[in-house]
Coordinates of N, CA, C and O in Angstrom, one line a residue:
M1 N 0.8 -1.2 0.0 CA 0.0 0.0 0.0 C 0.9 1.3 0.0 O 0.6 2.2 -0.7
L2 N 1.9 1.3 0.8 CA 2.8 2.4 0.8 C 3.5 2.6 -0.5 O 3.7 3.7 -0.9
S3 N 4.0 1.5 -1.1 CA 4.7 1.6 -2.4 C 3.8 2.2 -3.5 O 4.2 2.9 -4.3
L4 N 2.5 1.8 -3.5 CA 1.5 2.3 -4.4 C 1.3 3.8 -4.2 O 1.3 4.6 -5.2
S5 N 1.3 4.2 -3.0 CA 1.2 5.7 -2.7 C 2.4 6.5 -3.1 O 2.2 7.5 -3.7
L6 N 3.6 5.9 -2.9 CA 4.8 6.6 -3.3 C 4.9 6.6 -4.8 O 5.3 7.6 -5.4
L7 N 4.5 5.6 -5.5 CA 4.6 5.5 -6.9 C 3.6 6.5 -7.6 O 3.9 7.2 -8.5
S8 N 2.4 6.6 -7.0 CA 1.4 7.6 -7.5 C 1.9 9.0 -7.3 O 1.7 9.9 -8.1
A9 N 2.5 9.3 -6.1 CA 3.1 10.6 -5.9 C 4.1 11.0 -6.9 O 4.2 12.1 -7.4
W10 N 5.0 10.0 -7.2 CA 6.1 10.2 -8.2 C 5.5 10.5 -9.5 O 5.9 11.4 -10.3
Y11 N 4.5 9.6 -9.9 CA 3.9 9.8 -11.3 C 3.2 11.1 -11.4 O 3.4 11.8 -12.4
F12 N 2.4 11.5 -10.5 CA 1.6 12.7 -10.6 C 2.6 13.9 -10.5 O 2.3 15.0 -11.2
G13 N 3.6 13.8 -9.7 CA 4.6 14.9 -9.6 C 5.3 15.1 -10.9 O 5.5 16.3 -11.4
T14 N 5.8 14.1 -11.6 CA 6.5 14.2 -12.9 C 5.6 14.6 -14.0 O 5.9 15.5 -14.8
R15 N 4.3 14.1 -14.0 CA 3.4 14.6 -15.0 C 3.0 16.0 -14.9 O 2.8 16.8 -15.8
A16 N 2.8 16.5 -13.6 CA 2.5 17.9 -13.3 C 3.7 18.8 -13.7 O 3.5 19.8 -14.3
F17 N 4.9 18.4 -13.5 CA 6.1 19.1 -13.9 C 6.1 19.3 -15.4 O 6.4 20.3 -16.0
A18 N 5.8 18.2 -16.1 CA 5.9 18.2 -17.6 C 4.8 19.1 -18.2 O 5.0 19.7 -19.3
K19 N 3.7 19.2 -17.5 CA 2.6 20.1 -18.0 C 2.6 21.5 -17.4 O 1.7 22.3 -17.7
G20 N 3.5 21.8 -16.5 CA 3.6 23.1 -15.9 C 2.6 23.4 -14.9 O 2.1 24.5 -14.6
M21 N 2.2 22.3 -14.2 CA 1.2 22.4 -13.0 C 2.0 22.4 -11.7 O 3.2 22.2 -11.7
G22 N 1.3 22.6 -10.6 CA 1.9 22.6 -9.3 C 2.4 21.2 -8.9 O 1.6 20.3 -8.7
V23 N 3.7 21.0 -8.8 CA 4.3 19.7 -8.5 C 4.0 19.2 -7.1 O 3.5 18.1 -7.0
K24 N 4.2 20.1 -6.1 CA 3.9 19.7 -4.8 C 2.5 19.3 -4.6 O 2.1 18.3 -3.9
R25 N 1.6 20.1 -5.1 CA 0.1 19.9 -5.0 C -0.2 18.5 -5.5 O -0.9 17.7 -4.9
W26 N 0.2 18.2 -6.7 CA -0.2 16.9 -7.4 C 0.6 15.7 -6.8 O 0.0 14.6 -6.7
A27 N 1.8 15.9 -6.3 CA 2.5 14.8 -5.6 C 1.7 14.5 -4.3 O 1.6 13.3 -3.9
C28 N 1.3 15.5 -3.6 CA 0.5 15.2 -2.3 C -0.8 14.6 -2.6 O -1.2 13.7 -1.9
I29 N -1.5 15.1 -3.6 CA -2.8 14.4 -4.0 C -2.5 13.0 -4.4 O -3.3 12.1 -4.1
G30 N -1.5 12.7 -5.2 CA -1.2 11.4 -5.6 C -0.8 10.5 -4.4 O -1.2 9.3 -4.4
A31 N -0.1 11.0 -3.4 CA 0.2 10.2 -2.2 C -1.0 9.9 -1.4 O -1.2 8.8 -0.8
A32 N -1.9 10.9 -1.3 CA -3.1 10.7 -0.5 C -4.2 9.8 -1.1 O -4.8 9.0 -0.5
M33 N -4.4 10.0 -2.4 CA -5.5 9.3 -3.1 C -5.0 8.1 -4.0 O -5.9 7.3 -4.3
G34 N -3.8 8.1 -4.3 CA -3.3 7.0 -5.2 C -3.8 7.2 -6.6 O -4.0 8.3 -7.1
P35 N -4.0 6.0 -7.3 CA -4.4 6.1 -8.7 C -5.8 6.6 -8.9 O -6.2 7.0 -10.0
V36 N -6.6 6.8 -7.8 CA -7.9 7.3 -7.9 C -7.9 8.8 -8.4 O -8.9 9.3 -8.9
A37 N -6.8 9.4 -8.2 CA -6.7 10.9 -8.5 C -6.5 11.1 -10.0 O -6.5 12.2 -10.5
Y38 N -6.3 10.0 -10.8 CA -6.0 10.2 -12.3 C -7.1 11.0 -13.0 O -6.8 11.9 -13.8
P39 N -8.4 10.6 -12.8 CA -9.5 11.4 -13.5 C -9.5 12.9 -13.1 O -9.7 13.8 -13.9
L40 N -9.2 13.2 -11.8 CA -9.1 14.6 -11.4 C -7.9 15.3 -12.0 O -8.0 16.4 -12.5
F41 N -6.8 14.6 -12.1 CA -5.6 15.2 -12.8 C -5.9 15.5 -14.2 O -5.5 16.6 -14.7
T42 N -6.5 14.6 -15.0 CA -6.7 14.8 -16.4 C -7.7 15.9 -16.6 O -7.6 16.7 -17.5
T43 N -8.7 16.0 -15.7 CA -9.7 17.1 -15.8 C -9.0 18.5 -15.6 O -9.2 19.4 -16.4
H44 N -8.1 18.6 -14.6 CA -7.4 19.8 -14.3 C -6.4 20.1 -15.4 O -6.3 21.3 -15.8
K45 N -5.8 19.1 -16.0 CA -4.9 19.3 -17.1 C -5.6 19.9 -18.3 O -5.1 20.9 -18.9
R46 N -6.8 19.4 -18.6 CA -7.5 19.9 -19.8 C -8.0 21.3 -19.5 O -8.1 22.1 -20.5
L47 N -8.5 21.6 -18.3 CA -8.9 22.9 -18.0 C -7.8 23.9 -18.1 O -8.0 25.0 -18.7
M48 N -6.6 23.6 -17.7 CA -5.4 24.4 -17.8 C -5.1 24.7 -19.2 O -4.8 25.8 -19.7
E49 N -5.1 23.6 -20.1 CA -4.8 23.7 -21.5 C -5.8 24.6 -22.2 O -5.5 25.4 -23.1
R50 N -7.1 24.4 -21.8 CA -8.2 25.2 -22.4 C -8.0 26.7 -22.1 O -8.1 27.6 -23.0
K51 N -7.6 27.0 -20.9 CA -7.4 28.4 -20.5 C -6.2 29.0 -21.2 O -6.2 30.2 -21.5
A52 N -5.2 28.2 -21.5 CA -4.0 28.7 -22.2 C -4.2 28.7 -23.7 O -3.4 29.2 -24.4
G53 N -5.3 28.1 -24.2 CA -5.6 28.1 -25.6 C -4.9 27.0 -26.3 O -4.8 27.0 -27.5
L54 N -4.5 26.0 -25.6 CA -3.8 24.8 -26.2 C -4.7 23.7 -26.6 O -4.3 22.7 -27.2
Y55 N -5.9 23.7 -26.2 CA -6.8 22.6 -26.3 C -8.2 23.1 -26.8 O -8.6 24.2 -26.3
G56 N -8.8 22.4 -27.6 CA -10.2 22.8 -28.0 C -10.3 23.2 -29.5 O -10.1 22.3 -30.3
E57 N -10.5 24.5 -29.7 CA -10.7 24.9 -31.1 C -9.4 24.7 -31.9 O -8.4 25.3 -31.6
R58 N -9.5 24.0 -33.0 CA -8.4 23.7 -33.9 C -8.8 24.1 -35.3 O -9.9 23.8 -35.7
C59 N -8.0 24.8 -36.0 CA -8.3 25.2 -37.4 C -7.5 24.2 -38.3 O -6.4 23.9 -38.1
I60 N -8.2 23.8 -39.4 CA -7.6 23.0 -40.4 C -7.4 23.8 -41.6 O -8.4 24.3 -42.2
G61 N -6.2 24.1 -41.9 CA -5.9 24.9 -43.1 C -5.9 24.0 -44.4 O -5.3 23.0 -44.4
L62 N -6.6 24.5 -45.4 CA -6.7 23.8 -46.7 C -5.9 24.5 -47.7 O -5.9 25.6 -47.9

């Protein structure tokens, strides 16, 4: 159980760093919730990308 918690904290911390999100926040959430935090993480990631204009409306040039 402890190893799953530490592995989740590491995973969410590295993914948050790669996406420019709060590393400490997501590492703590990963340690506390484990893999259950994955849907929450993806939702926050998409909201952040939408606010930055990186996700959503895409133009296809012909």
